[in-house]
Amino acid sequence: MEHGSSRLRRLVRELAKFGAVGGAGVLVNLGVFNLVRNVSDLPVVRASIIATVVAIIFNYIGFRYWTYRDRDKSGRTRELTLFLFFSAIGLVIENGVLYLATYGFGWDTPLQSNVFKFIGIGVATLFRFWSYRTWVFRALPAHEAVAGAQSILERESVLEQRSRRPRSKARQRVP
């Protein structure tokens, strides 16, 4: 059984990595959002959806290859499908907050849009952290990790033993 303090340290490390990728993703999201709003005539929520999609792609790469690189990689199609599913829910949460502020309350200045986009990102991040770690980037069960390590060690042992055997001369066949 794992000691409580080491589990806490792993969770803190995971939160820090998730936060680093997520923080960079927030910058990407807000940067693309403001860029699209300034160079196009798209309505605020459509610009936000574009920015969220770009951030989702950025975040998947960061989560898969840095935050959760030690997690189960056997089902990439399943992983990506679940990631996109939960990201789509996060997109609805994030942009729902912005939609409500913009069209429900009429708060549509650039500052207000950025504030409510940021709040939406924060609310959606709580959902994403839970769903990604629970369903998408699952930890290998302990028995699978141990069995995998044992099989690697056994293969290496067999290969090492084969390399130590004296080479026998090939038998000649007599016709």
JSON list of C-alpha atoms in Angstrom, two decimals:
[
{"chain": "A", "resi": 1, "resn": "MET", "atom": "CA", "xyz": [0.00, 0.00, 0.00]},
{"chain": "A", "resi": 2, "resn": "GLU", "atom": "CA", "xyz": [1.25, 3.42, -0.88]},
{"chain": "A", "resi": 3, "resn": "HIS", "atom": "CA", "xyz": [2.12, 5.84, 1.90]},
{"chain": "A", "resi": 4, "resn": "GLY", "atom": "CA", "xyz": [-0.20, 8.85, 2.19]},
{"chain": "A", "resi": 5, "resn": "SER", "atom": "CA", "xyz": [2.52, 11.50, 1.91]},
{"chain": "A", "resi": 6, "resn": "SER", "atom": "CA", "xyz": [3.91, 10.02, -1.32]},
{"chain": "A", "resi": 7, "resn": "ARG", "atom": "CA", "xyz": [0.39, 9.95, -2.81]},
{"chain": "A", "resi": 8, "resn": "LEU", "atom": "CA", "xyz": [-0.04, 13.58, -1.78]},
{"chain": "A", "resi": 9, "resn": "ARG", "atom": "CA", "xyz": [3.33, 14.48, -3.37]},
{"chain": "A", "resi": 10, "resn": "ARG", "atom": "CA", "xyz": [2.31, 12.76, -6.62]},
{"chain": "A", "resi": 11, "resn": "LEU", "atom": "CA", "xyz": [-1.02, 14.59, -6.63]},
{"chain": "A", "resi": 12, "resn": "VAL", "atom": "CA", "xyz": [0.71, 17.94, -6.00]},
{"chain": "A", "resi": 13, "resn": "ARG", "atom": "CA", "xyz": [3.19, 17.21, -8.82]},
{"chain": "A", "resi": 14, "resn": "GLU", "atom": "CA", "xyz": [0.32, 16.24, -11.12]},
{"chain": "A", "resi": 15, "resn": "LEU", "atom": "CA", "xyz": [-1.59, 19.41, -10.21]},
{"chain": "A", "resi": 16, "resn": "ALA", "atom": "CA", "xyz": [1.53, 21.51, -10.87]},
{"chain": "A", "resi": 17, "resn": "LYS", "atom": "CA", "xyz": [2.08, 19.94, -14.30]},
{"chain": "A", "resi": 18, "resn": "PHE", "atom": "CA", "xyz": [-1.62, 20.17, -15.13]},
{"chain": "A", "resi": 19, "resn": "GLY", "atom": "CA", "xyz": [-1.52, 23.82, -14.02]},
{"chain": "A", "resi": 20, "resn": "ALA", "atom": "CA", "xyz": [1.57, 24.59, -16.11]},
{"chain": "A", "resi": 21, "resn": "VAL", "atom": "CA", "xyz": [0.07, 23.11, -19.27]},
{"chain": "A", "resi": 22, "resn": "GLY", "atom": "CA", "xyz": [-3.31, 24.61, -18.44]},
{"chain": "A", "resi": 23, "resn": "GLY", "atom": "CA", "xyz": [-1.78, 28.02, -17.72]},
{"chain": "A", "resi": 24, "resn": "ALA", "atom": "CA", "xyz": [-0.02, 28.02, -21.08]},
{"chain": "A", "resi": 25, "resn": "GLY", "atom": "CA", "xyz": [-3.31, 26.84, -22.62]},
{"chain": "A", "resi": 26, "resn": "VAL", "atom": "CA", "xyz": [-5.12, 29.79, -21.01]},
{"chain": "A", "resi": 27, "resn": "LEU", "atom": "CA", "xyz": [-2.61, 32.17, -22.60]},
{"chain": "A", "resi": 28, "resn": "VAL", "atom": "CA", "xyz": [-3.10, 30.46, -25.98]},
{"chain": "A", "resi": 29, "resn": "ASN", "atom": "CA", "xyz": [-6.88, 30.57, -25.51]},
{"chain": "A", "resi": 30, "resn": "LEU", "atom": "CA", "xyz": [-7.01, 34.26, -24.54]},
{"chain": "A", "resi": 31, "resn": "GLY", "atom": "CA", "xyz": [-4.44, 35.22, -27.17]},
{"chain": "A", "resi": 32, "resn": "VAL", "atom": "CA", "xyz": [-6.30, 33.51, -30.01]},
{"chain": "A", "resi": 33, "resn": "PHE", "atom": "CA", "xyz": [-9.62, 34.87, -28.68]},
{"chain": "A", "resi": 34, "resn": "ASN", "atom": "CA", "xyz": [-8.38, 38.47, -28.75]},
{"chain": "A", "resi": 35, "resn": "LEU", "atom": "CA", "xyz": [-6.64, 37.99, -32.09]},
{"chain": "A", "resi": 36, "resn": "VAL", "atom": "CA", "xyz": [-9.80, 36.61, -33.73]},
{"chain": "A", "resi": 37, "resn": "ARG", "atom": "CA", "xyz": [-11.92, 39.37, -32.17]},
{"chain": "A", "resi": 38, "resn": "ASN", "atom": "CA", "xyz": [-9.53, 42.06, -33.47]},
{"chain": "A", "resi": 39, "resn": "VAL", "atom": "CA", "xyz": [-9.03, 40.74, -37.00]},
{"chain": "A", "resi": 40, "resn": "SER", "atom": "CA", "xyz": [-12.53, 39.49, -37.77]},
{"chain": "A", "resi": 41, "resn": "ASP", "atom": "CA", "xyz": [-16.15, 40.48, -37.39]},
{"chain": "A", "resi": 42, "resn": "LEU", "atom": "CA", "xyz": [-17.11, 37.21, -35.73]},
{"chain": "A", "resi": 43, "resn": "PRO", "atom": "CA", "xyz": [-19.45, 37.43, -32.75]},
{"chain": "A", "resi": 44, "resn": "VAL", "atom": "CA", "xyz": [-17.75, 37.10, -29.37]},
{"chain": "A", "resi": 45, "resn": "VAL", "atom": "CA", "xyz": [-18.86, 33.53, -28.60]},
{"chain": "A", "resi": 46, "resn": "ARG", "atom": "CA", "xyz": [-17.82, 32.22, -32.03]},
{"chain": "A", "resi": 47, "resn": "ALA", "atom": "CA", "xyz": [-14.39, 33.81, -31.60]},
{"chain": "A", "resi": 48, "resn": "SER", "atom": "CA", "xyz": [-14.21, 32.19, -28.19]},
{"chain": "A", "resi": 49, "resn": "ILE", "atom": "CA", "xyz": [-15.10, 28.76, -29.55]},
{"chain": "A", "resi": 50, "resn": "ILE", "atom": "CA", "xyz": [-12.31, 29.01, -32.13]},
{"chain": "A", "resi": 51, "resn": "ALA", "atom": "CA", "xyz": [-9.86, 29.99, -29.39]},
{"chain": "A", "resi": 52, "resn": "THR", "atom": "CA", "xyz": [-11.05, 27.14, -27.17]},
{"chain": "A", "resi": 53, "resn": "VAL", "atom": "CA", "xyz": [-10.54, 24.58, -29.95]},
{"chain": "A", "resi": 54, "resn": "VAL", "atom": "CA", "xyz": [-6.97, 25.82, -30.54]},
{"chain": "A", "resi": 55, "resn": "ALA", "atom": "CA", "xyz": [-6.29, 25.60, -26.79]},
{"chain": "A", "resi": 56, "resn": "ILE", "atom": "CA", "xyz": [-7.76, 22.07, -26.64]},
{"chain": "A", "resi": 57, "resn": "ILE", "atom": "CA", "xyz": [-5.29, 20.90, -29.29]},
{"chain": "A", "resi": 58, "resn": "PHE", "atom": "CA", "xyz": [-2.42, 22.65, -27.49]},
{"chain": "A", "resi": 59, "resn": "ASN", "atom": "CA", "xyz": [-3.45, 21.15, -24.14]},
{"chain": "A", "resi": 60, "resn": "TYR", "atom": "CA", "xyz": [-3.80, 17.59, -25.47]},
{"chain": "A", "resi": 61, "resn": "ILE", "atom": "CA", "xyz": [-0.21, 17.65, -26.66]},
{"chain": "A", "resi": 62, "resn": "GLY", "atom": "CA", "xyz": [1.00, 19.05, -23.33]},
{"chain": "A", "resi": 63, "resn": "PHE", "atom": "CA", "xyz": [-1.04, 16.65, -21.22]},
{"chain": "A", "resi": 64, "resn": "ARG", "atom": "CA", "xyz": [-0.22, 13.52, -23.21]},
{"chain": "A", "resi": 65, "resn": "TYR", "atom": "CA", "xyz": [3.50, 14.15, -23.65]},
{"chain": "A", "resi": 66, "resn": "TRP", "atom": "CA", "xyz": [4.32, 15.88, -20.36]},
{"chain": "A", "resi": 67, "resn": "THR", "atom": "CA", "xyz": [1.71, 15.88, -17.57]},
{"chain": "A", "resi": 68, "resn": "TYR", "atom": "CA", "xyz": [0.44, 12.33, -18.13]},
{"chain": "A", "resi": 69, "resn": "ARG", "atom": "CA", "xyz": [3.32, 10.80, -20.11]},
{"chain": "A", "resi": 70, "resn": "ASP", "atom": "CA", "xyz": [3.62, 7.95, -17.59]},
{"chain": "A", "resi": 71, "resn": "ARG", "atom": "CA", "xyz": [-0.04, 6.95, -17.91]},
{"chain": "A", "resi": 72, "resn": "ASP", "atom": "CA", "xyz": [-1.53, 4.11, -19.91]},
{"chain": "A", "resi": 73, "resn": "LYS", "atom": "CA", "xyz": [-0.86, 4.61, -23.62]},
{"chain": "A", "resi": 74, "resn": "SER", "atom": "CA", "xyz": [-2.42, 1.40, -24.92]},
{"chain": "A", "resi": 75, "resn": "GLY", "atom": "CA", "xyz": [-5.70, 2.87, -26.15]},
{"chain": "A", "resi": 76, "resn": "ARG", "atom": "CA", "xyz": [-4.84, 6.10, -27.96]},
{"chain": "A", "resi": 77, "resn": "THR", "atom": "CA", "xyz": [-8.08, 6.10, -30.00]},
{"chain": "A", "resi": 78, "resn": "ARG", "atom": "CA", "xyz": [-10.13, 5.68, -26.82]},
{"chain": "A", "resi": 79, "resn": "GLU", "atom": "CA", "xyz": [-8.01, 8.28, -25.05]},
{"chain": "A", "resi": 80, "resn": "LEU", "atom": "CA", "xyz": [-8.39, 10.86, -27.81]},
{"chain": "A", "resi": 81, "resn": "THR", "atom": "CA", "xyz": [-12.11, 10.18, -28.16]},
{"chain": "A", "resi": 82, "resn": "LEU", "atom": "CA", "xyz": [-12.66, 10.68, -24.42]},
{"chain": "A", "resi": 83, "resn": "PHE", "atom": "CA", "xyz": [-10.39, 13.73, -24.38]},
{"chain": "A", "resi": 84, "resn": "LEU", "atom": "CA", "xyz": [-12.39, 15.33, -27.17]},
{"chain": "A", "resi": 85, "resn": "PHE", "atom": "CA", "xyz": [-15.70, 14.37, -25.52]},
{"chain": "A", "resi": 86, "resn": "PHE", "atom": "CA", "xyz": [-14.77, 15.87, -22.15]},
{"chain": "A", "resi": 87, "resn": "SER", "atom": "CA", "xyz": [-13.12, 18.85, -23.85]},
{"chain": "A", "resi": 88, "resn": "ALA", "atom": "CA", "xyz": [-16.36, 19.50, -25.73]},
{"chain": "A", "resi": 89, "resn": "ILE", "atom": "CA", "xyz": [-18.24, 19.54, -22.41]},
{"chain": "A", "resi": 90, "resn": "GLY", "atom": "CA", "xyz": [-15.59, 21.94, -21.06]},
{"chain": "A", "resi": 91, "resn": "LEU", "atom": "CA", "xyz": [-16.02, 24.06, -24.20]},
{"chain": "A", "resi": 92, "resn": "VAL", "atom": "CA", "xyz": [-19.77, 24.30, -23.52]},
{"chain": "A", "resi": 93, "resn": "ILE", "atom": "CA", "xyz": [-19.16, 25.22, -19.86]},
{"chain": "A", "resi": 94, "resn": "GLU", "atom": "CA", "xyz": [-16.50, 27.81, -20.73]},
{"chain": "A", "resi": 95, "resn": "ASN", "atom": "CA", "xyz": [-18.42, 29.43, -23.53]},
{"chain": "A", "resi": 96, "resn": "GLY", "atom": "CA", "xyz": [-21.75, 29.10, -21.73]},
{"chain": "A", "resi": 97, "resn": "VAL", "atom": "CA", "xyz": [-20.45, 31.50, -19.08]},
{"chain": "A", "resi": 98, "resn": "LEU", "atom": "CA", "xyz": [-19.36, 33.94, -21.80]},
{"chain": "A", "resi": 99, "resn": "TYR", "atom": "CA", "xyz": [-22.66, 33.51, -23.66]},
{"chain": "A", "resi": 100, "resn": "LEU", "atom": "CA", "xyz": [-24.68, 34.23, -20.50]},
{"chain": "A", "resi": 101, "resn": "ALA", "atom": "CA", "xyz": [-22.62, 37.34, -19.71]},
{"chain": "A", "resi": 102, "resn": "THR", "atom": "CA", "xyz": [-22.76, 38.63, -23.30]},
{"chain": "A", "resi": 103, "resn": "TYR", "atom": "CA", "xyz": [-26.32, 37.85, -24.33]},
{"chain": "A", "resi": 104, "resn": "GLY", "atom": "CA", "xyz": [-28.00, 37.44, -20.94]},
{"chain": "A", "resi": 105, "resn": "PHE", "atom": "CA", "xyz": [-26.58, 40.53, -19.26]},
{"chain": "A", "resi": 106, "resn": "GLY", "atom": "CA", "xyz": [-25.31, 42.57, -22.23]},
{"chain": "A", "resi": 107, "resn": "TRP", "atom": "CA", "xyz": [-21.72, 42.64, -20.95]},
{"chain": "A", "resi": 108, "resn": "ASP", "atom": "CA", "xyz": [-19.85, 42.84, -24.24]},
{"chain": "A", "resi": 109, "resn": "THR", "atom": "CA", "xyz": [-16.96, 45.28, -23.87]},
{"chain": "A", "resi": 110, "resn": "PRO", "atom": "CA", "xyz": [-13.53, 43.77, -24.61]},
{"chain": "A", "resi": 111, "resn": "LEU", "atom": "CA", "xyz": [-12.66, 43.87, -20.90]},
{"chain": "A", "resi": 112, "resn": "GLN", "atom": "CA", "xyz": [-15.93, 42.24, -19.85]},
{"chain": "A", "resi": 113, "resn": "SER", "atom": "CA", "xyz": [-15.57, 39.57, -22.54]},
{"chain": "A", "resi": 114, "resn": "ASN", "atom": "CA", "xyz": [-12.06, 38.73, -21.37]},
{"chain": "A", "resi": 115, "resn": "VAL", "atom": "CA", "xyz": [-13.12, 38.61, -17.72]},
{"chain": "A", "resi": 116, "resn": "PHE", "atom": "CA", "xyz": [-16.03, 36.26, -18.40]},
{"chain": "A", "resi": 117, "resn": "LYS", "atom": "CA", "xyz": [-13.98, 34.17, -20.81]},
{"chain": "A", "resi": 118, "resn": "PHE", "atom": "CA", "xyz": [-11.39, 33.79, -18.03]},
{"chain": "A", "resi": 119, "resn": "ILE", "atom": "CA", "xyz": [-14.08, 32.88, -15.47]},
{"chain": "A", "resi": 120, "resn": "GLY", "atom": "CA", "xyz": [-15.51, 30.34, -17.91]},
{"chain": "A", "resi": 121, "resn": "ILE", "atom": "CA", "xyz": [-12.06, 28.83, -18.40]},
{"chain": "A", "resi": 122, "resn": "GLY", "atom": "CA", "xyz": [-11.69, 28.53, -14.62]},
{"chain": "A", "resi": 123, "resn": "VAL", "atom": "CA", "xyz": [-15.02, 26.78, -14.12]},
{"chain": "A", "resi": 124, "resn": "ALA", "atom": "CA", "xyz": [-14.38, 24.44, -17.06]},
{"chain": "A", "resi": 125, "resn": "THR", "atom": "CA", "xyz": [-10.86, 23.69, -15.78]},
{"chain": "A", "resi": 126, "resn": "LEU", "atom": "CA", "xyz": [-12.23, 22.15, -12.60]},
{"chain": "A", "resi": 127, "resn": "PHE", "atom": "CA", "xyz": [-14.37, 19.80, -14.69]},
{"chain": "A", "resi": 128, "resn": "ARG", "atom": "CA", "xyz": [-11.52, 19.04, -17.11]},
{"chain": "A", "resi": 129, "resn": "PHE", "atom": "CA", "xyz": [-9.02, 18.18, -14.38]},
{"chain": "A", "resi": 130, "resn": "TRP", "atom": "CA", "xyz": [-11.43, 15.71, -12.81]},
{"chain": "A", "resi": 131, "resn": "SER", "atom": "CA", "xyz": [-12.51, 14.14, -16.10]},
{"chain": "A", "resi": 132, "resn": "TYR", "atom": "CA", "xyz": [-9.06, 13.92, -17.70]},
{"chain": "A", "resi": 133, "resn": "ARG", "atom": "CA", "xyz": [-7.42, 12.24, -14.72]},
{"chain": "A", "resi": 134, "resn": "THR", "atom": "CA", "xyz": [-10.42, 9.98, -14.04]},
{"chain": "A", "resi": 135, "resn": "TRP", "atom": "CA", "xyz": [-11.37, 8.90, -17.55]},
{"chain": "A", "resi": 136, "resn": "VAL", "atom": "CA", "xyz": [-8.84, 9.97, -20.17]},
{"chain": "A", "resi": 137, "resn": "PHE", "atom": "CA", "xyz": [-5.28, 9.67, -18.82]},
{"chain": "A", "resi": 138, "resn": "ARG", "atom": "CA", "xyz": [-5.87, 6.76, -16.47]},
{"chain": "A", "resi": 139, "resn": "ALA", "atom": "CA", "xyz": [-3.10, 5.44, -14.30]},
{"chain": "A", "resi": 140, "resn": "LEU", "atom": "CA", "xyz": [-2.08, 1.88, -14.97]},
{"chain": "A", "resi": 141, "resn": "PRO", "atom": "CA", "xyz": [-3.48, -0.43, -12.30]},
{"chain": "A", "resi": 142, "resn": "ALA", "atom": "CA", "xyz": [-0.67, -1.51, -9.97]},
{"chain": "A", "resi": 143, "resn": "HIS", "atom": "CA", "xyz": [-0.89, -5.18, -10.92]},
{"chain": "A", "resi": 144, "resn": "GLU", "atom": "CA", "xyz": [-0.59, -4.33, -14.64]},
{"chain": "A", "resi": 145, "resn": "ALA", "atom": "CA", "xyz": [2.42, -2.10, -14.02]},
{"chain": "A", "resi": 146, "resn": "VAL", "atom": "CA", "xyz": [4.13, -4.81, -11.94]},
{"chain": "A", "resi": 147, "resn": "ALA", "atom": "CA", "xyz": [3.31, -7.54, -14.48]},
{"chain": "A", "resi": 148, "resn": "GLY", "atom": "CA", "xyz": [4.65, -5.37, -17.29]},
{"chain": "A", "resi": 149, "resn": "ALA", "atom": "CA", "xyz": [7.89, -4.69, -15.43]},
{"chain": "A", "resi": 150, "resn": "GLN", "atom": "CA", "xyz": [8.28, -8.39, -14.60]},
{"chain": "A", "resi": 151, "resn": "SER", "atom": "CA", "xyz": [7.80, -9.43, -18.22]},
{"chain": "A", "resi": 152, "resn": "ILE", "atom": "CA", "xyz": [10.45, -6.93, -19.36]},
{"chain": "A", "resi": 153, "resn": "LEU", "atom": "CA", "xyz": [12.89, -8.25, -16.74]},
{"chain": "A", "resi": 154, "resn": "GLU", "atom": "CA", "xyz": [12.16, -11.85, -17.73]},
{"chain": "A", "resi": 155, "resn": "ARG", "atom": "CA", "xyz": [12.77, -11.10, -21.43]},
{"chain": "A", "resi": 156, "resn": "GLU", "atom": "CA", "xyz": [16.04, -9.35, -20.61]},
{"chain": "A", "resi": 157, "resn": "SER", "atom": "CA", "xyz": [17.11, -12.31, -18.47]},
{"chain": "A", "resi": 158, "resn": "VAL", "atom": "CA", "xyz": [16.35, -14.78, -21.27]},
{"chain": "A", "resi": 159, "resn": "LEU", "atom": "CA", "xyz": [18.25, -12.68, -23.79]},
{"chain": "A", "resi": 160, "resn": "GLU", "atom": "CA", "xyz": [21.19, -12.38, -21.41]},
{"chain": "A", "resi": 161, "resn": "GLN", "atom": "CA", "xyz": [21.28, -16.15, -20.85]},
{"chain": "A", "resi": 162, "resn": "ARG", "atom": "CA", "xyz": [21.17, -16.81, -24.60]},
{"chain": "A", "resi": 163, "resn": "SER", "atom": "CA", "xyz": [24.10, -14.47, -25.16]},
{"chain": "A", "resi": 164, "resn": "ARG", "atom": "CA", "xyz": [26.17, -16.37, -22.56]},
{"chain": "A", "resi": 165, "resn": "ARG", "atom": "CA", "xyz": [25.65, -19.83, -24.06]},
{"chain": "A", "resi": 166, "resn": "PRO", "atom": "CA", "xyz": [28.60, -21.26, -25.93]},
{"chain": "A", "resi": 167, "resn": "ARG", "atom": "CA", "xyz": [27.95, -21.49, -29.58]},
{"chain": "A", "resi": 168, "resn": "SER", "atom": "CA", "xyz": [27.67, -25.04, -30.83]},
{"chain": "A", "resi": 169, "resn": "LYS", "atom": "CA", "xyz": [28.78, -26.07, -34.23]},
{"chain": "A", "resi": 170, "resn": "ALA", "atom": "CA", "xyz": [26.04, -26.65, -36.66]},
{"chain": "A", "resi": 171, "resn": "ARG", "atom": "CA", "xyz": [25.28, -30.32, -37.13]},
{"chain": "A", "resi": 172, "resn": "GLN", "atom": "CA", "xyz": [26.08, -31.64, -40.48]},
{"chain": "A", "resi": 173, "resn": "ARG", "atom": "CA", "xyz": [23.49, -33.78, -42.10]},
{"chain": "A", "resi": 174, "resn": "VAL", "atom": "CA", "xyz": [24.61, -37.01, -43.56]},
{"chain": "A", "resi": 175, "resn": "PRO", "atom": "CA", "xyz": [22.86, -37.93, -46.78]}
]
